[in-house]
Short mmCIF file of C-alpha atoms in Angstrom, two decimals:
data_model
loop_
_atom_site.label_atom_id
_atom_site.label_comp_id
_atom_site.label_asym_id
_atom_site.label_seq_id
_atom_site.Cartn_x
_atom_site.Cartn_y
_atom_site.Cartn_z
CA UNK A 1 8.20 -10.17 -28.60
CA UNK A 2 6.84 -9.32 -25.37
CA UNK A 3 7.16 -6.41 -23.56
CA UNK A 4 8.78 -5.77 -19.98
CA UNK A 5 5.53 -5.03 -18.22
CA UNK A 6 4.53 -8.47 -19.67
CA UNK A 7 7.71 -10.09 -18.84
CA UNK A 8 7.40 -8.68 -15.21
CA UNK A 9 3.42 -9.51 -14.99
CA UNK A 10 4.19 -12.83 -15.62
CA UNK A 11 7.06 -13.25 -13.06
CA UNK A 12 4.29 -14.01 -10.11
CA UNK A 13 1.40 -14.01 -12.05
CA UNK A 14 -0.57 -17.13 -10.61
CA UNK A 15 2.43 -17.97 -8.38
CA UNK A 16 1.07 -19.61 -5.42
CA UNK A 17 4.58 -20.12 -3.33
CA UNK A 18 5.19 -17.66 -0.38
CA UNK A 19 8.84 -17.38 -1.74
CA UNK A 20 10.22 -17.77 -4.65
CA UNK A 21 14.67 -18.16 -4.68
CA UNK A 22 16.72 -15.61 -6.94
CA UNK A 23 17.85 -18.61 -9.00
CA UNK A 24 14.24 -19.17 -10.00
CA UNK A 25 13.58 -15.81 -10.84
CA UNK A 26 15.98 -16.04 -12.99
CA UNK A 27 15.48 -19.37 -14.23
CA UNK A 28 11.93 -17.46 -14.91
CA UNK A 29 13.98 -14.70 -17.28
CA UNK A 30 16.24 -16.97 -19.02
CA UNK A 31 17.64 -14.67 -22.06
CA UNK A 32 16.19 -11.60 -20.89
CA UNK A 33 17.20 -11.95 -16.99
CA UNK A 34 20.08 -9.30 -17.23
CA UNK A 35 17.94 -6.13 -18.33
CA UNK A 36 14.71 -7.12 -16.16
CA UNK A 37 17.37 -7.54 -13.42
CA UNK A 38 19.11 -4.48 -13.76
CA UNK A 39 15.00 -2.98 -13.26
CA UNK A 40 13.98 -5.22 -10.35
CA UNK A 41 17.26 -3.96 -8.47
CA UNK A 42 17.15 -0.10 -9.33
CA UNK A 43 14.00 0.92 -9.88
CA UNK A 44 12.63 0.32 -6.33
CA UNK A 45 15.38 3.22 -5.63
CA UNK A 46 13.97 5.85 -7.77
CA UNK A 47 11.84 6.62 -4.71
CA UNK A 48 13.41 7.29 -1.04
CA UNK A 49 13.84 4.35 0.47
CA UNK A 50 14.46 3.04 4.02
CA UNK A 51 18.29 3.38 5.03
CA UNK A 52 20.60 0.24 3.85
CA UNK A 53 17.76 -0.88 0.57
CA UNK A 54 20.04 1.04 -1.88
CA UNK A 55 23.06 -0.43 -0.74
CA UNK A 56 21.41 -4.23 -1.29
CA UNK A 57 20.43 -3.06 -4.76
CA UNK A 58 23.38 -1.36 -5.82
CA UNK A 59 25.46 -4.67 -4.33
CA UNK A 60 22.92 -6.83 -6.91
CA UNK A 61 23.33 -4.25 -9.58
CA UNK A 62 26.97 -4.85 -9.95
CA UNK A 63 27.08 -8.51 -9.42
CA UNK A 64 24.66 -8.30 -13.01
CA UNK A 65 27.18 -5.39 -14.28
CA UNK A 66 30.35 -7.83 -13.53
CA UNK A 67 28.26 -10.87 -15.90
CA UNK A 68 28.18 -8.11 -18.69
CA UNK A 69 31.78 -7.21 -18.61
CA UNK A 70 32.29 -10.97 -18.64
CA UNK A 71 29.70 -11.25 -21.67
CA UNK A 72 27.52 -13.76 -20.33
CA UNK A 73 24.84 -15.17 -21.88
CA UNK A 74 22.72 -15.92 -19.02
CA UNK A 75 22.99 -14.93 -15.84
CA UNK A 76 24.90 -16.25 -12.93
CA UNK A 77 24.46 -16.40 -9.18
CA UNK A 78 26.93 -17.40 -6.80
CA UNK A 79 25.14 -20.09 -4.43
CA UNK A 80 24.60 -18.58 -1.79
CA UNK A 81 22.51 -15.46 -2.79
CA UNK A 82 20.74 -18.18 -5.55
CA UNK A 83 19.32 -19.16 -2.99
CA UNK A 84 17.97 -16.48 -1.13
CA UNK A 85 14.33 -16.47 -0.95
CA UNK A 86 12.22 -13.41 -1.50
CA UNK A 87 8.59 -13.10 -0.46
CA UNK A 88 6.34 -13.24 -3.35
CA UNK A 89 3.99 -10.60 -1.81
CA UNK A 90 7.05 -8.47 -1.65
CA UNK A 91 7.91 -9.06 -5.61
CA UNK A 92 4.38 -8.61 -6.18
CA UNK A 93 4.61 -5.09 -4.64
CA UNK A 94 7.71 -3.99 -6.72
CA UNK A 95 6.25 -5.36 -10.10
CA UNK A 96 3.29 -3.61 -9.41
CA UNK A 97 4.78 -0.42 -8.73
CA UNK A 98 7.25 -0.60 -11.50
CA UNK A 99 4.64 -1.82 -14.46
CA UNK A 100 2.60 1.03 -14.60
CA UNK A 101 5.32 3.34 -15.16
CA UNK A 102 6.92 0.96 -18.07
CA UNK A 103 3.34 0.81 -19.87
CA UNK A 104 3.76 4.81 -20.04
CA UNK A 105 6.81 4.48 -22.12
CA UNK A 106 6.81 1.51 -24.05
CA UNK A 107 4.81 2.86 -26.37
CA UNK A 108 8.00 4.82 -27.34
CA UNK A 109 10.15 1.98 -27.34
CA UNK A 110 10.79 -0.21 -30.30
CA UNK A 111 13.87 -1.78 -32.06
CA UNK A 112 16.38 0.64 -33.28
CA UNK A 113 20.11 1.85 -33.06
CA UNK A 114 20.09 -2.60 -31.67
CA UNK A 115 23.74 -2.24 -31.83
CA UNK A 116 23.73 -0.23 -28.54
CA UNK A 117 22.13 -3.29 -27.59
CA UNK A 118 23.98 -6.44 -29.00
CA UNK A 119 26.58 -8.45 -27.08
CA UNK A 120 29.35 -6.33 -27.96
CA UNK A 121 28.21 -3.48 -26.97
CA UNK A 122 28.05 -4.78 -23.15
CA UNK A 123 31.42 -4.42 -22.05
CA UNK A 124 32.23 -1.37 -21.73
CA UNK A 125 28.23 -0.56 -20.92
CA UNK A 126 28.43 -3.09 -18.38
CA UNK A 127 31.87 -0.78 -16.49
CA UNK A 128 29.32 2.02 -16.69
CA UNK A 129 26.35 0.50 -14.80
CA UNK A 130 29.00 -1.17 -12.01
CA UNK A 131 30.29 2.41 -11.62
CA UNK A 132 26.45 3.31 -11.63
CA UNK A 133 25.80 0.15 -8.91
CA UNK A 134 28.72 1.17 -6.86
CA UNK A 135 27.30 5.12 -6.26
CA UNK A 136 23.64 3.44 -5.71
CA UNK A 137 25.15 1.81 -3.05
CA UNK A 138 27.40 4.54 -1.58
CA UNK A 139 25.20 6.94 0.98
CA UNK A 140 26.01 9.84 -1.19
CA UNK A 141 24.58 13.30 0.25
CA UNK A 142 22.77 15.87 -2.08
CA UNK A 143 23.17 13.74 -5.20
CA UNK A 144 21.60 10.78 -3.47
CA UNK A 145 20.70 7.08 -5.11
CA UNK A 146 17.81 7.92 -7.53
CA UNK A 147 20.33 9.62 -10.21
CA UNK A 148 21.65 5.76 -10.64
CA UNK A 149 18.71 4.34 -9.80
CA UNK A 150 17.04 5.89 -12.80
CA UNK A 151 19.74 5.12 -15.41
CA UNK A 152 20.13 1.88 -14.13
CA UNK A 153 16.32 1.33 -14.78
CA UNK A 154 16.67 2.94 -18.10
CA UNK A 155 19.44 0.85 -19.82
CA UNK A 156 17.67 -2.38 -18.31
CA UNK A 157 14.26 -1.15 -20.45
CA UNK A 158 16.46 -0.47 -23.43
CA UNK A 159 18.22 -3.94 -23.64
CA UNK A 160 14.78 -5.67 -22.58
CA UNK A 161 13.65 -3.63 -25.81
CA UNK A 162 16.11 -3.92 -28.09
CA UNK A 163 16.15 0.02 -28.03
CA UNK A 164 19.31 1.82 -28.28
CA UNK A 165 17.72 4.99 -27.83
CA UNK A 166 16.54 4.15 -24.16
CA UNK A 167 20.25 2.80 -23.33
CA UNK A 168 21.61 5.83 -25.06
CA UNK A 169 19.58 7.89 -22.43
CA UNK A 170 20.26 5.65 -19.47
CA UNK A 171 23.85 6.51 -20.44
CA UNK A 172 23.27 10.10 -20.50
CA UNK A 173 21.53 10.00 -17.13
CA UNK A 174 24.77 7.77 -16.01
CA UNK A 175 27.55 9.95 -17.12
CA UNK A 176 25.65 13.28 -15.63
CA UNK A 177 24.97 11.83 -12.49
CA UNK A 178 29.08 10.81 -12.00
CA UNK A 179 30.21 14.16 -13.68
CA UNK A 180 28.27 15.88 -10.37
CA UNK A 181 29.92 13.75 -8.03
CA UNK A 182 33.14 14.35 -9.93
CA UNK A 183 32.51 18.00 -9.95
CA UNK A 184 31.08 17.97 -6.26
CA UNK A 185 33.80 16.34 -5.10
CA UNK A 186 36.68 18.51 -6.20
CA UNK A 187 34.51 21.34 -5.30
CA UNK A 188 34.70 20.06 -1.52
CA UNK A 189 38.17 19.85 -2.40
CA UNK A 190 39.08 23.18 -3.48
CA UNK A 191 37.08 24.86 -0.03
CA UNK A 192 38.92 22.30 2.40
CA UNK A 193 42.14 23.77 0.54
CA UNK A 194 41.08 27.27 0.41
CA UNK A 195 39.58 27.47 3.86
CA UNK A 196 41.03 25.48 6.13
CA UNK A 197 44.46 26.26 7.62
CA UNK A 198 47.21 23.95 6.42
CA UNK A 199 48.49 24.17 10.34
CA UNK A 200 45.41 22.26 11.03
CA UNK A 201 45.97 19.69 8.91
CA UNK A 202 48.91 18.21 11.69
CA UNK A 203 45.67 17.41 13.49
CA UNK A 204 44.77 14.47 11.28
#
């Protein structure tokens, strides 16, 4: 079985186009296209990137997240972003930042707990990572878009690997990340009651 650096080295690897469409890129993944996906469109965030970048890859990050609630087995694009070209210089740039960081870890990966992995087990993973998609899109302040970004990236290495383990901590990551925004949230709540008159509320 190859592993996702592989996979992802041999996405452009002796591609001489200038572009290559999203539909071939995924034509390229075939059974695997959903996890290396879900890594192609979040990783890239895990570092602070130029204003509007998240929001593109958290919009791409659900539209995989809706095709696992719908348990897919392969990946769908609706025409009109399958064929969107991308510059293969550009892809180029994001596989190579993204594969040295996978070789670190995939010597920890390795089949186990596959059930975490298997078909049925997408669903309700699949509501978690569109949640996940929908803050990496948001322009959240103090929590930010890497949170998602990085357990995004980490359930898209465990399916690639058939790990459970690695999905089990892109979970963890997950539900952390949207308890603080839960938590942060009613916290802004709670001082907006506390502290601010309720005559000045007739202002709004």
């Amino acid at each position: 079985m190859l592993r996702t650096s592989e996979i992802l080295d041999r996405l452009v690897a002796n591609e001489t186009a200038e572009t290559m469409s999203l539909a071939e890129i995924v034509g390229r993944l075939r059974a695997r296209s959903f996890g290396v996906l879900l890594i192609l469109f979040a990783a890239p965030n895990m570092i602070p990137t130029p204003p509007g970048f998240s929001t593109i890859g958290g919009v791409l990050v659900m539209l995989v997240a809706i095709q696992l609630v719908a348990l897919r087995r392969a990946m769908w694009m609706p025409e009109t972003i399958a064929k969107r070209r991308v510059q293969t210089s550009t892809l180029a740039r994001i596989i190579g930042f993204i594969v040295p960081k996978l070789r670190r870890i995939e010597r920890f990966a390795k089949p186990r707990a596959i059930g975490m992995t298997r078909l049925r087990a997408r669903q309700p993973l699949g509501l978690l990572v569109l949640l996940l998609g929908l803050v990496m899109a948001l322009p959240l302040p103090v929590v930010g878009n890497i949170p998602p970004a990085i357990a995004i990236t980490l359930i898209g290495f465990g399916l690639i690997e058939r790990d459970g383990v690695w999905v089990g901590a892109g979970i963890g990551v997950g539900i952390l990340d949207i308890g603080v925004i839960i938590g942060l949230a009613f916290g802004l709540l709670y001082v907006f009651e506390r502290f601010v008159p309720a005559g000045w509320l007739g202002l709004f």
